[in-house]
Short mmCIF file of C-alpha atoms in Angstrom, two decimals:
data_model
loop_
_atom_site.label_atom_id
_atom_site.label_comp_id
_atom_site.label_asym_id
_atom_site.label_seq_id
_atom_site.Cartn_x
_atom_site.Cartn_y
_atom_site.Cartn_z
CA ASP A 105 8.05 -233.55 -45.12
CA ALA A 106 10.22 -235.27 -47.94
CA GLY A 107 13.55 -233.55 -48.84
CA VAL A 108 15.00 -233.77 -52.32
CA THR A 109 15.40 -237.28 -53.39
CA GLN A 110 17.54 -238.46 -56.12
CA SER A 111 18.08 -241.99 -58.09
CA PRO A 112 20.19 -243.99 -58.45
CA THR A 113 22.52 -243.28 -55.42
CA HIS A 114 25.48 -244.93 -57.46
CA LEU A 115 25.84 -245.87 -61.26
CA ILE A 116 28.59 -247.42 -63.28
CA LYS A 117 28.78 -246.74 -66.96
CA THR A 118 31.32 -247.30 -69.76
CA ARG A 119 32.27 -244.75 -72.16
CA GLY A 120 29.89 -243.97 -74.99
CA GLN A 121 26.92 -245.06 -72.82
CA GLN A 122 24.09 -242.73 -72.02
CA VAL A 123 22.63 -242.30 -68.74
CA THR A 124 19.51 -240.87 -67.03
CA LEU A 125 19.53 -239.44 -63.66
CA ARG A 126 16.45 -238.41 -61.74
CA CYS A 127 15.45 -235.91 -58.98
CA SER A 128 12.31 -235.28 -56.77
CA PRO A 129 12.35 -231.81 -55.37
CA LYS A 130 11.38 -230.89 -51.85
CA SER A 131 7.76 -230.73 -51.32
CA GLY A 132 6.09 -227.64 -52.57
CA HIS A 133 9.07 -226.68 -54.56
CA ASP A 134 8.89 -226.11 -58.27
CA THR A 135 12.36 -225.24 -59.50
CA VAL A 136 15.28 -227.72 -59.89
CA SER A 137 18.71 -226.96 -60.63
CA TRP A 138 21.45 -229.65 -61.53
CA TYR A 139 25.13 -229.28 -60.47
CA GLN A 140 28.12 -231.52 -61.29
CA GLN A 141 30.75 -232.09 -58.41
CA ALA A 142 34.09 -233.58 -59.49
CA LEU A 143 36.12 -234.92 -56.74
CA GLY A 144 37.77 -232.06 -54.71
CA GLN A 145 36.01 -229.48 -56.38
CA GLY A 146 33.00 -227.25 -55.72
CA PRO A 147 29.68 -227.96 -57.36
CA GLN A 148 29.33 -226.71 -61.24
CA PHE A 149 26.07 -225.50 -62.31
CA ILE A 150 24.65 -227.52 -65.33
CA PHE A 151 21.09 -225.92 -65.70
CA GLN A 152 17.81 -224.88 -64.07
CA TYR A 153 14.27 -225.92 -64.93
CA TYR A 154 11.34 -224.11 -63.85
CA GLU A 155 7.80 -224.56 -65.38
CA GLU A 156 9.10 -227.56 -67.39
CA GLU A 157 11.48 -225.23 -69.18
CA GLU A 158 15.23 -224.90 -69.14
CA ARG A 159 15.63 -221.29 -67.58
CA GLN A 160 19.43 -221.08 -67.55
CA ARG A 161 22.38 -223.08 -68.50
CA GLY A 162 26.01 -223.52 -67.42
CA ASN A 163 29.11 -224.30 -69.64
CA PHE A 164 28.41 -227.94 -70.52
CA PRO A 165 28.03 -229.40 -73.81
CA ASP A 166 24.81 -230.49 -75.49
CA ARG A 167 25.45 -233.92 -74.57
CA PHE A 168 23.91 -232.86 -71.09
CA SER A 169 20.17 -232.41 -71.46
CA GLY A 170 17.34 -232.28 -69.03
CA HIS A 171 13.65 -232.32 -68.47
CA GLN A 172 11.10 -231.43 -65.93
CA PHE A 173 7.91 -232.92 -65.63
CA PRO A 174 4.52 -231.42 -64.54
CA ASN A 175 4.90 -232.68 -61.13
CA TYR A 176 8.22 -230.63 -61.07
CA SER A 177 10.43 -233.75 -60.81
CA SER A 178 13.38 -233.52 -63.23
CA GLU A 179 15.86 -235.74 -65.15
CA LEU A 180 19.32 -235.12 -66.27
CA ASN A 181 20.48 -237.05 -69.44
CA VAL A 182 24.28 -237.26 -70.53
CA ASN A 183 24.81 -239.01 -73.67
CA ALA A 184 28.29 -240.19 -75.10
CA LEU A 185 29.80 -240.65 -71.80
CA LEU A 186 33.32 -239.43 -71.10
CA LEU A 187 35.72 -240.66 -68.14
CA GLY A 188 35.65 -237.05 -67.49
CA ASP A 189 31.70 -237.27 -66.73
CA SER A 190 32.66 -239.30 -63.55
CA ALA A 191 31.45 -237.24 -60.47
CA LEU A 192 28.68 -236.58 -57.99
CA TYR A 193 25.64 -235.14 -59.70
CA LEU A 194 23.68 -232.96 -57.39
CA CYS A 195 19.91 -231.98 -57.67
CA ALA A 196 18.83 -228.81 -55.64
CA SER A 197 15.25 -227.55 -55.44
CA SER A 198 13.88 -224.28 -54.43
CA LEU A 199 10.55 -222.44 -54.42
CA LEU A 200 9.44 -219.70 -56.92
CA TYR A 201 12.89 -219.08 -57.60
CA GLN A 202 13.77 -215.52 -56.59
CA PRO A 203 17.61 -215.71 -56.44
CA SER A 204 18.16 -212.90 -53.95
CA ARG A 205 15.82 -214.74 -51.20
CA GLU A 206 15.42 -218.39 -51.88
CA THR A 207 17.50 -221.48 -50.41
CA GLN A 208 18.62 -224.12 -52.37
CA TYR A 209 18.03 -227.61 -50.84
CA PHE A 210 20.32 -230.24 -52.23
CA GLY A 211 19.53 -233.91 -52.76
CA PRO A 212 22.08 -236.83 -51.72
CA GLY A 213 23.46 -236.90 -55.20
CA THR A 214 24.08 -239.75 -57.72
CA ARG A 215 27.62 -240.98 -57.88
CA LEU A 216 28.41 -241.61 -61.54
CA LEU A 217 31.39 -243.50 -62.55
CA VAL A 218 32.58 -243.89 -66.35
CA LEU A 219 34.93 -246.63 -67.04
CA GLY B 196 34.03 -215.80 -66.96
CA GLN B 197 32.94 -215.27 -63.31
CA GLN B 198 35.04 -216.81 -60.69
CA VAL B 199 34.71 -217.37 -57.14
CA MET B 200 38.00 -218.20 -55.37
CA GLN B 201 38.22 -219.40 -51.65
CA ILE B 202 41.24 -219.34 -49.32
CA PRO B 203 42.59 -221.47 -47.85
CA GLN B 204 42.00 -224.62 -49.67
CA TYR B 205 42.61 -226.59 -46.43
CA GLN B 206 42.82 -225.75 -42.87
CA HIS B 207 43.94 -227.79 -39.80
CA VAL B 208 42.99 -226.67 -36.54
CA GLN B 209 43.24 -227.85 -32.81
CA GLU B 210 39.86 -227.95 -31.35
CA GLY B 211 38.85 -224.89 -29.67
CA GLU B 212 40.77 -222.74 -32.13
CA ASP B 213 39.16 -220.15 -34.40
CA PHE B 214 38.81 -220.75 -38.15
CA THR B 215 38.21 -218.37 -41.06
CA THR B 216 37.71 -218.93 -44.68
CA TYR B 217 37.53 -216.30 -47.19
CA CYS B 218 35.73 -215.91 -50.50
CA ASN B 219 36.54 -213.59 -53.40
CA SER B 220 34.47 -213.08 -56.72
CA SER B 221 35.84 -211.67 -59.74
CA THR B 222 32.40 -209.62 -60.19
CA THR B 223 30.15 -207.97 -57.97
CA LEU B 224 27.39 -210.32 -56.36
CA SER B 225 23.74 -209.72 -55.71
CA ASN B 226 24.01 -212.33 -52.90
CA ILE B 227 26.08 -214.92 -51.64
CA GLN B 228 25.16 -218.25 -49.73
CA TRP B 229 27.42 -220.36 -47.62
CA TYR B 230 27.14 -224.12 -47.52
CA LYS B 231 28.89 -227.07 -45.42
CA GLN B 232 29.43 -230.51 -47.01
CA ARG B 233 30.72 -233.26 -44.78
CA PRO B 234 32.97 -236.01 -46.26
CA GLY B 235 30.69 -238.19 -48.42
CA GLY B 236 27.82 -235.88 -48.15
CA HIS B 237 25.93 -233.18 -50.09
CA PRO B 238 26.06 -229.56 -49.51
CA VAL B 239 23.86 -228.24 -46.73
CA PHE B 240 22.66 -224.51 -46.68
CA LEU B 241 24.00 -222.43 -43.86
CA ILE B 242 23.23 -218.81 -44.73
CA GLN B 243 22.33 -216.15 -47.37
CA LEU B 244 23.63 -212.57 -47.23
CA VAL B 245 22.34 -209.93 -49.48
CA LYS B 246 23.12 -206.54 -47.99
CA SER B 247 26.43 -204.74 -48.54
CA GLY B 248 28.49 -205.03 -45.30
CA GLU B 249 25.68 -207.53 -44.02
CA VAL B 250 27.12 -209.46 -40.81
CA LYS B 251 25.05 -212.44 -39.37
CA LYS B 252 25.61 -214.93 -36.62
CA GLN B 253 24.67 -218.53 -36.08
CA LYS B 254 25.94 -219.65 -32.52
CA ARG B 255 29.53 -219.91 -33.14
CA LEU B 256 29.51 -219.11 -36.91
CA THR B 257 29.92 -215.44 -38.08
CA PHE B 258 29.32 -214.48 -41.77
CA GLN B 259 30.14 -211.24 -43.34
CA PHE B 260 29.42 -209.86 -46.82
CA GLY B 261 31.89 -207.18 -48.04
CA GLU B 262 31.05 -203.52 -48.64
CA ALA B 263 31.65 -204.01 -52.40
CA LYS B 264 29.65 -207.26 -52.61
CA LYS B 265 32.54 -208.92 -54.08
CA ASN B 266 33.98 -210.82 -51.01
CA SER B 267 32.77 -212.80 -47.92
CA SER B 268 34.03 -214.58 -44.88
CA LEU B 269 32.98 -217.27 -42.65
CA HIS B 270 34.48 -217.36 -39.11
CA ILE B 271 34.09 -220.11 -36.64
CA THR B 272 34.81 -219.52 -32.96
CA ALA B 273 36.29 -222.36 -30.82
CA THR B 274 35.93 -225.23 -33.37
CA GLN B 275 34.62 -228.52 -32.40
CA THR B 276 35.06 -232.04 -34.11
CA THR B 277 31.66 -231.63 -35.51
CA ASP B 278 32.68 -228.38 -37.73
CA VAL B 279 34.91 -230.79 -39.70
CA GLY B 280 33.95 -230.67 -43.53
CA THR B 281 34.23 -228.43 -46.63
CA TYR B 282 32.89 -225.14 -46.62
CA PHE B 283 31.61 -223.58 -49.83
CA CYS B 284 30.57 -219.99 -50.73
CA ALA B 285 28.15 -219.54 -53.86
CA GLY B 286 27.73 -216.29 -55.44
CA LEU B 287 24.90 -215.00 -57.68
CA THR B 288 25.14 -212.19 -60.05
CA SER B 289 22.18 -209.79 -60.93
CA GLY B 290 20.25 -211.25 -63.74
CA THR B 291 21.07 -214.90 -63.31
CA TYR B 292 19.79 -217.93 -61.87
CA LYS B 293 23.19 -219.36 -61.79
CA TYR B 294 25.10 -219.93 -58.45
CA ILE B 295 28.74 -220.10 -58.96
CA PHE B 296 30.35 -221.96 -56.18
CA GLY B 297 33.80 -221.34 -54.82
CA THR B 298 36.69 -223.62 -54.65
CA GLY B 299 35.84 -224.64 -50.93
CA THR B 300 37.92 -224.65 -47.77
CA ARG B 301 38.41 -228.23 -46.06
CA LEU B 302 38.46 -227.94 -42.36
CA LYS B 303 40.23 -230.58 -40.24
CA VAL B 304 39.80 -230.27 -36.39
CA LEU B 305 42.26 -232.20 -34.33
CA ALA B 306 40.78 -233.47 -31.02
#
């Protein structure tokens, strides 16, 4: 049973560039949430996708966008990268998301460095 | 906006000593989850608490949800070197799908 997978594991970009990060949820899961974790801080919620639609969004600018595909995998896109976007980007999956019941399973993350 | 604070920020203990981290939310929560993140790793789910005053145990770990559902604690008895890592709480408010993570408590265990 495959867990949550993310690609790439590491990425180096320069300011102004665009980046796409990918996530495959745990087998059988249909909901994907994306988090940004800066060094030494807790994960910050970016957005959540369910049934190919963004169901909720955190306090992140429109430069952050996403997509969910029919097979439940998801992408996170960040445009016009800033130095402050350097962080660990985590994907978490869950099943038929019922917040009072469901566990989130986190992937290993993508470490993004913006120079 | 909603905030979730944890104390202490750091804790160094001798192996065998107990450890407690406290989580406080600015708003009432519908449930709270606890995660452990090893250095260089990703958060790993430990437990979820839903009911007011709920207490759950996992071996040496005891989790508690406050009566007002605004605070929670994680207590580890007789710490081991394998307990090293950062412990995060994550709270959910009713009507949202957004978990707000706490600031984390970084635990170091000295052998």
